[in-house]
Structure formats: C-alpha cells, structure tokens
Short mmCIF file of C-alpha atoms in Angstrom, two decimals:
data_model
loop_
_atom_site.label_atom_id
_atom_site.label_comp_id
_atom_site.label_asym_id
_atom_site.label_seq_id
_atom_site.Cartn_x
_atom_site.Cartn_y
_atom_site.Cartn_z
CA MET J 1 184.57 108.22 140.14
CA LEU J 2 185.54 105.07 141.10
CA THR J 3 189.00 105.04 141.51
CA LYS J 4 188.50 108.67 144.46
CA ASP J 5 185.83 106.97 145.67
CA ALA J 6 183.91 109.66 144.71
CA TRP J 7 181.04 107.24 144.00
CA LYS J 8 180.76 107.09 147.85
CA GLU J 9 179.20 110.42 148.12
CA LYS J 10 176.55 110.43 145.37
CA LYS J 11 173.16 109.49 145.69
CA PHE J 12 171.88 106.48 142.22
CA LYS J 13 168.72 105.92 141.89
CA ASP J 14 167.31 102.18 142.53
CA TYR J 15 167.90 100.10 139.67
CA ASN J 16 165.64 98.70 137.68
CA PHE J 17 165.65 95.22 136.79
CA GLU J 18 162.44 94.76 135.07
CA ALA J 19 163.37 98.14 132.40
CA LEU J 20 163.42 96.75 128.61
CA GLY J 21 166.16 97.24 126.77
CA ALA J 22 166.99 98.98 123.41
CA PRO J 23 165.49 96.85 120.64
CA PRO J 24 167.97 95.20 119.27
CA ALA J 25 168.77 96.17 115.09
CA ALA J 26 167.68 93.58 113.24
CA GLY J 27 165.83 92.70 109.72
CA TYR J 28 162.40 92.73 109.31
CA PHE J 29 160.10 90.13 107.17
CA HIS J 30 158.21 92.22 104.24
CA PRO J 31 154.58 91.87 104.73
CA LEU J 32 154.65 89.96 101.15
CA MET J 33 156.80 87.46 102.86
CA LYS J 34 154.90 86.82 105.63
CA VAL J 35 151.58 85.86 103.78
CA ARG J 36 153.76 83.87 100.77
CA SER J 37 155.20 81.83 103.99
CA GLU J 38 151.71 81.05 104.76
CA PHE J 39 150.83 80.07 101.11
CA ARG J 40 154.07 78.03 100.97
CA GLN J 41 152.88 76.53 104.55
CA ILE J 42 149.78 75.11 102.97
CA PHE J 43 150.88 73.90 99.64
CA LEU J 44 153.13 71.56 101.94
CA GLU J 45 150.49 70.49 103.96
CA MET J 46 148.41 69.12 101.15
CA GLY J 47 151.32 67.17 99.80
CA PHE J 48 153.03 69.56 96.80
CA VAL J 49 156.51 69.63 95.67
CA GLU J 50 157.65 73.34 94.88
CA MET J 51 159.09 73.52 91.78
CA PRO J 52 162.45 75.50 90.86
CA THR J 53 161.45 78.79 89.57
CA ASN J 54 165.05 80.81 89.52
CA ASN J 55 164.80 81.69 86.04
CA PHE J 56 162.93 84.82 85.40
CA VAL J 57 164.43 84.56 81.75
CA GLU J 58 162.96 82.24 79.50
CA SER J 59 162.22 81.53 75.75
CA SER J 60 158.69 82.05 74.57
CA PHE J 61 158.62 78.28 73.46
CA TRP J 62 158.57 77.87 77.33
CA ASN J 63 156.07 80.43 77.67
CA PHE J 64 153.54 80.14 75.28
CA ASP J 65 154.03 77.66 72.29
CA ALA J 66 154.48 74.52 74.58
CA LEU J 67 151.36 75.84 76.24
CA PHE J 68 149.75 75.80 73.14
CA VAL J 69 149.15 79.82 73.15
CA PRO J 70 149.08 80.47 69.58
CA GLN J 71 151.88 82.63 68.11
CA GLN J 72 149.93 85.51 67.05
CA HIS J 73 148.07 85.19 70.53
CA PRO J 74 147.92 89.55 71.72
CA ALA J 75 150.04 88.14 75.00
CA ARG J 76 152.63 87.65 72.75
CA ASP J 77 153.39 91.48 71.86
CA VAL J 78 155.34 94.14 72.76
CA GLN J 79 152.15 95.58 74.58
CA ASP J 80 151.80 93.20 77.07
CA THR J 81 155.43 91.17 77.36
CA PHE J 82 158.89 92.35 77.86
CA PHE J 83 161.37 90.97 75.50
CA VAL J 84 164.96 90.54 76.77
CA SER J 85 167.10 92.35 73.92
CA ASP J 86 170.89 90.08 75.26
CA PRO J 87 170.63 87.38 74.71
CA ALA J 88 167.65 88.07 72.48
CA GLU J 89 167.41 84.20 71.61
CA ALA J 90 167.38 80.87 73.48
CA THR J 91 169.49 77.95 71.41
CA SER J 92 168.38 74.78 73.51
CA PHE J 93 165.19 72.69 72.85
CA PRO J 94 164.37 69.31 72.80
CA PRO J 95 164.21 68.59 69.34
CA ASP J 96 161.52 65.57 68.61
CA TYR J 97 159.54 67.48 71.42
CA LEU J 98 159.41 71.34 69.18
CA GLU J 99 158.71 69.22 66.08
CA ARG J 100 155.39 68.07 67.99
CA VAL J 101 154.74 71.47 69.31
CA ARG J 102 154.97 72.52 65.51
CA THR J 103 152.72 70.26 64.48
CA VAL J 104 150.01 70.61 66.50
CA HIS J 105 149.88 74.53 66.30
CA SER J 106 149.98 74.03 62.65
CA LYS J 107 148.90 71.58 61.05
CA GLY J 108 146.76 69.65 64.08
CA GLY J 109 146.83 66.21 66.15
CA TYR J 110 145.66 64.40 69.03
CA GLY J 111 141.90 65.08 67.70
CA SER J 112 142.72 69.13 67.31
CA ALA J 113 142.63 70.33 64.79
CA GLY J 114 145.40 73.22 65.76
CA TYR J 115 145.52 77.11 64.52
CA ASN J 116 146.41 76.08 60.90
CA THR J 117 148.56 78.76 60.80
CA GLU J 118 152.42 78.92 59.69
CA TRP J 119 154.47 78.17 63.28
CA SER J 120 158.18 80.66 63.19
CA GLU J 121 160.72 79.13 65.14
CA ALA J 122 162.29 82.16 65.12
CA GLU J 123 159.17 83.62 67.20
CA THR J 124 159.65 80.35 69.60
CA ARG J 125 163.12 82.01 70.49
CA LYS J 126 162.84 84.39 71.51
CA ASN J 127 163.91 85.32 75.02
CA ILE J 128 161.25 87.29 77.36
CA LEU J 129 160.90 87.68 81.11
CA ARG J 130 158.09 85.34 82.07
CA THR J 131 154.59 86.31 81.84
CA HIS J 132 153.64 83.64 84.51
CA THR J 133 155.04 80.37 86.29
CA THR J 134 152.72 77.76 84.08
CA ALA J 135 155.74 78.00 82.15
CA VAL J 136 157.67 76.59 85.10
CA SER J 137 154.64 74.35 85.26
CA ALA J 138 155.33 73.47 81.74
CA ARG J 139 158.66 72.44 82.07
CA MET J 140 157.70 69.95 85.30
CA LEU J 141 155.58 68.38 83.06
CA TYR J 142 157.26 67.98 80.31
CA LYS J 143 160.11 66.01 82.64
CA LEU J 144 157.35 63.82 84.44
CA ALA J 145 156.56 62.96 80.76
CA GLN J 146 159.77 61.44 80.19
CA GLN J 147 159.90 59.23 83.50
CA LYS J 148 159.60 55.83 82.28
CA GLU J 149 156.73 55.13 83.55
CA PHE J 150 154.41 57.71 84.88
CA THR J 151 153.86 58.49 88.78
CA PRO J 152 151.06 61.13 90.13
CA ALA J 153 152.59 64.59 91.49
CA LYS J 154 151.96 67.63 93.15
CA TYR J 155 153.66 71.06 92.27
CA PHE J 156 153.21 74.37 93.56
CA SER J 157 155.40 77.72 93.06
CA ILE J 158 154.60 81.30 94.33
CA ASP J 159 157.65 83.61 92.31
CA ARG J 160 157.97 86.65 90.42
CA VAL J 161 156.03 87.42 86.63
CA PHE J 162 156.60 90.50 84.53
CA ARG J 163 153.96 91.97 82.55
CA ASN J 164 153.69 94.85 80.52
CA GLU J 165 150.93 96.44 82.31
CA ASN J 166 149.99 100.14 82.77
CA LEU J 167 150.57 101.26 86.33
CA ASP J 168 147.87 101.92 88.61
CA ALA J 169 146.90 100.97 92.65
CA THR J 170 145.84 97.43 91.55
CA HIS J 171 148.73 96.72 89.08
CA LEU J 172 152.35 97.08 88.47
CA ALA J 173 154.87 95.71 86.15
CA GLU J 174 155.89 92.97 88.05
CA PHE J 175 154.34 90.61 90.15
CA HIS J 176 153.99 87.42 92.31
CA GLN J 177 151.77 84.27 90.83
CA ILE J 178 150.75 81.31 93.27
CA GLU J 179 150.24 78.67 91.27
CA GLY J 180 148.99 74.91 91.77
CA VAL J 181 148.95 72.03 89.05
CA VAL J 182 148.20 68.05 89.75
CA ALA J 183 149.07 65.55 87.29
CA ASP J 184 146.99 62.50 87.90
CA TYR J 185 144.71 59.55 85.88
CA ASP J 186 141.53 60.78 84.72
CA LEU J 187 141.22 63.88 86.58
CA SER J 188 137.92 65.68 85.84
CA LEU J 189 136.75 69.20 86.70
CA GLY J 190 134.70 67.81 89.86
CA HIS J 191 138.36 67.13 91.09
CA LEU J 192 139.55 70.82 90.07
CA ILE J 193 136.57 72.09 92.31
CA GLY J 194 136.75 69.47 95.22
CA ILE J 195 140.92 70.91 95.22
CA LEU J 196 139.98 74.08 94.98
CA HIS J 197 137.27 73.89 98.03
CA ALA J 198 140.13 72.15 99.76
CA PHE J 199 142.75 74.58 99.39
CA PHE J 200 140.25 78.01 99.72
CA ASN J 201 139.30 76.56 102.99
CA LYS J 202 142.63 76.51 104.10
CA LEU J 203 143.16 80.21 103.56
CA GLY J 204 139.50 80.78 105.45
CA ILE J 205 137.53 81.34 102.20
CA THR J 206 134.56 79.60 102.28
CA LYS J 207 132.10 80.87 99.86
CA LEU J 208 133.15 79.78 96.04
CA ARG J 209 131.86 80.20 93.24
CA PHE J 210 132.87 79.35 89.75
CA LYS J 211 132.40 80.92 86.45
CA PRO J 212 133.20 79.68 82.65
CA ALA J 213 135.90 81.37 81.43
CA TYR J 214 138.76 81.08 78.53
CA ASN J 215 142.08 80.16 78.36
CA PRO J 216 144.19 78.95 75.15
CA TYR J 217 145.97 76.33 77.25
CA THR J 218 143.05 75.14 79.59
CA GLU J 219 139.75 73.54 78.93
CA PRO J 220 137.43 73.89 80.56
CA SER J 221 138.44 76.88 82.55
CA MET J 222 137.04 78.77 85.14
CA GLU J 223 137.06 81.77 86.99
CA VAL J 224 137.17 81.53 91.14
CA PHE J 225 135.09 83.52 92.99
CA SER J 226 134.16 83.98 96.41
CA TYR J 227 132.09 86.14 98.41
CA HIS J 228 133.82 89.35 100.72
CA GLU J 229 131.62 89.80 103.83
CA GLY J 230 133.16 93.58 103.84
CA LEU J 231 132.43 94.19 100.71
CA LYS J 232 129.45 92.35 100.58
CA LYS J 233 129.84 91.64 96.56
CA TRP J 234 131.35 88.40 95.46
CA VAL J 235 134.95 89.43 94.00
CA GLU J 236 137.26 87.07 91.74
CA VAL J 237 139.95 85.30 93.99
CA GLY J 238 141.69 83.01 91.23
CA ASN J 239 141.56 81.45 87.94
CA SER J 240 141.89 77.75 87.35
CA GLY J 241 141.15 74.97 84.40
CA VAL J 242 142.49 71.74 83.25
CA PHE J 243 145.38 71.67 80.69
CA ARG J 244 144.50 70.88 77.34
CA PRO J 245 145.42 67.58 75.18
CA GLU J 246 147.52 69.83 72.69
CA MET J 247 149.67 70.82 75.58
CA LEU J 248 150.09 67.51 77.28
CA LEU J 249 150.43 65.03 74.64
CA PRO J 250 153.13 66.24 72.60
CA MET J 251 155.02 66.32 76.20
CA GLY J 252 154.74 62.14 76.31
CA LEU J 253 152.16 62.18 78.97
CA PRO J 254 149.93 59.09 78.97
CA GLU J 255 146.37 60.00 77.20
CA ASN J 256 144.70 59.17 80.13
CA VAL J 257 146.56 61.41 82.16
CA SER J 258 144.84 64.90 82.82
CA VAL J 259 146.38 67.90 84.75
CA ILE J 260 144.34 70.37 86.91
CA ALA J 261 145.40 73.63 87.69
CA TRP J 262 144.90 77.32 89.12
CA GLY J 263 146.42 80.25 90.10
CA LEU J 264 146.06 82.98 92.11
CA SER J 265 148.51 86.55 92.67
CA LEU J 266 150.15 87.09 96.06
CA GLU J 267 149.91 90.97 96.51
CA ARG J 268 145.93 91.05 96.05
CA PRO J 269 144.94 88.53 99.43
CA THR J 270 148.43 91.01 100.63
CA MET J 271 146.97 93.89 100.39
CA ILE J 272 143.22 93.09 101.88
CA LYS J 273 145.31 91.34 105.04
CA TYR J 274 147.31 94.32 105.31
CA GLY J 275 144.32 97.02 104.44
CA VAL J 276 147.19 98.46 101.58
CA ASP J 277 145.06 100.23 99.30
CA ASN J 278 147.76 101.18 96.52
CA ILE J 279 150.18 98.80 95.29
CA ARG J 280 153.01 101.24 95.26
CA ASP J 281 152.96 101.55 99.06
CA LEU J 282 153.41 97.93 99.14
CA VAL J 283 156.18 97.50 96.52
CA GLY J 284 158.92 99.66 95.18
CA HIS J 285 160.53 102.63 96.03
CA LYS J 286 158.07 104.55 98.15
CA VAL J 287 157.73 101.77 100.23
CA ASP J 288 157.71 102.98 103.92
CA LEU J 289 160.39 100.82 106.16
CA GLN J 290 158.63 101.66 109.33
CA MET J 291 155.44 100.00 107.91
CA VAL J 292 157.72 96.86 107.21
CA GLN J 293 159.26 96.75 111.03
CA ALA J 294 155.58 97.66 112.17
CA ASN J 295 153.38 95.32 110.43
CA PRO J 296 152.11 92.18 112.57
CA ILE J 297 152.85 88.60 112.08
CA CYS J 298 150.59 86.76 109.37
CA ARG J 299 148.45 84.35 110.38
CA LEU J 300 145.52 83.47 107.60
CA ASP J 301 142.06 82.92 108.85
CA LYS J 302 142.61 79.05 108.78
#
C-alpha cells in the first residue's frame, strides 16, 4: 500500500490521541504484601528497627527453652510443631547461656522456683520450623545483653511462622506474625498499654480492651480486644505481655531492664481489609490471580 501509493485512495478514520493503549504486562503486589508494607511503615514511624527473620528453621532452644517454655509443654508436641528431619539437630549454642537456661528450668533461680523437672539437652537441640517470631526476638535480646553497656532498643518483625494446625477457613499451617518488642529500664504494664494504644491508633483502632491471659514467657500477659463496628462486638486483635525475668536474666540483661512485647497475625487484618472470608482464597494454590491483579491499594484508616 505504501510502495504503490494505494493509501491515497483509501479513507482512514481520524487517529484518537486520547485512547488508552494496551496495559503492559507487569507484576502485582499480593494483598498480604500491601498490608505488610503499611504495618512496616507504622513501626518505622515509631522508631523501631526491623529484626532479621530469614531463618525459618530454628532450634528448640531458641524457639522454646530460651523463652522459658517448659520441655513438657504441649506446644512442643508433634501435634502442634513441625520437626525437621535433616538436619535433625542444631549443634551450636552459647555454652554459658545454655547452662544458665538449663539451671533456671530444672532448679530455678533469679527469684523463681523453675519447673523442677529434668531438662534434656537432646530435646533442646531438635530443629523445628519456627512456631513464632519470638524466637528471633530471643536471639536479638541475647545479642543486646552481650553489649558492654546496655542501650534501650525497639525491634519489630513481620514474617512467616509454622504450626501444625487443623486447616479451616481461618487457619493454615503457615501464617505471618507481626511482633513488636521494646527493651528499656523499669518498663511496666502501663508502658505496654500506652504503646499498644499508640500502635493501634495508627491502624485506626481506637477502642481497646485488655484481658488477662497466660503465656509461659510473659507475666503479666494480656489479650488485646477491639470493638468491631460492623460486628457490633469486641474481637481479639492481638496478644501482649512483659517478658519474664527467667527469660531475660539468664541472657545477661541488667535486673532493672524490662522488655514489653505484643504480636498479631497479618492474615486477619488483611482478610478484614479486603473482605476475604476464607483464608485459602488469600494464601495457597487456590488464590485467584485476577484478585491479586485487581485488588486496590492498601490504605489503613490511620
């Protein structure tokens, strides 16, 4: 047509310079990653430092024993925890710290009677898929305790954890845990409640209630509830507490240093934000890729 000038005898419609072109092929952020980014930004705004969380495989020592979780606790059974077969055991622990943990479990110390049960080093060496990111917090607090002079610190993490759960619409065998940790002199339950209000206010959650709870490694411990305007009732949004002296003092932290911490899941607020009723529609092989492409940008109601 061009070489023979045939185009001169053809009639062409006017070119529309306002028309949209074909959308280029590109990657899309999953809703979990969008909500994760918002949570991460909130922590950074509050002056927290992100902890390294790239080790999914953890020893029972850091996941349980360093946190003063008894070796007979049901959370350490195969019904709740995934054990690693190769390598089945960890081999490297700080020897002095290991002995202090053994002592506080089996005989007590630091004002505690301990559990007065036999403590097995073979049990503490077992490798598992970490059941919570508090194992990372324990490593960071031990590292903090090794400094010549203690300096207050604020840490956070958002990463994957694994539990041998029964699968249903709200539970999977793996999920993401959001965790905040503050270490400073003479912190109290009042400081924990205050920072929880500040944190959840940034999420747009202003109505909070606290209920006493039990955790092996925190005392006092509190469940955090928020009033859900849509459901017209109080719903649990997180867990919190003050780390026990039996966990902190064997690390080498000063006696007048307290550590407050809280945690929540990433999946639950994401499901609420994007109106997802079944967690298997959000994570796993049944995820609709069109949903990933079409979901809107995440802006938490700060």
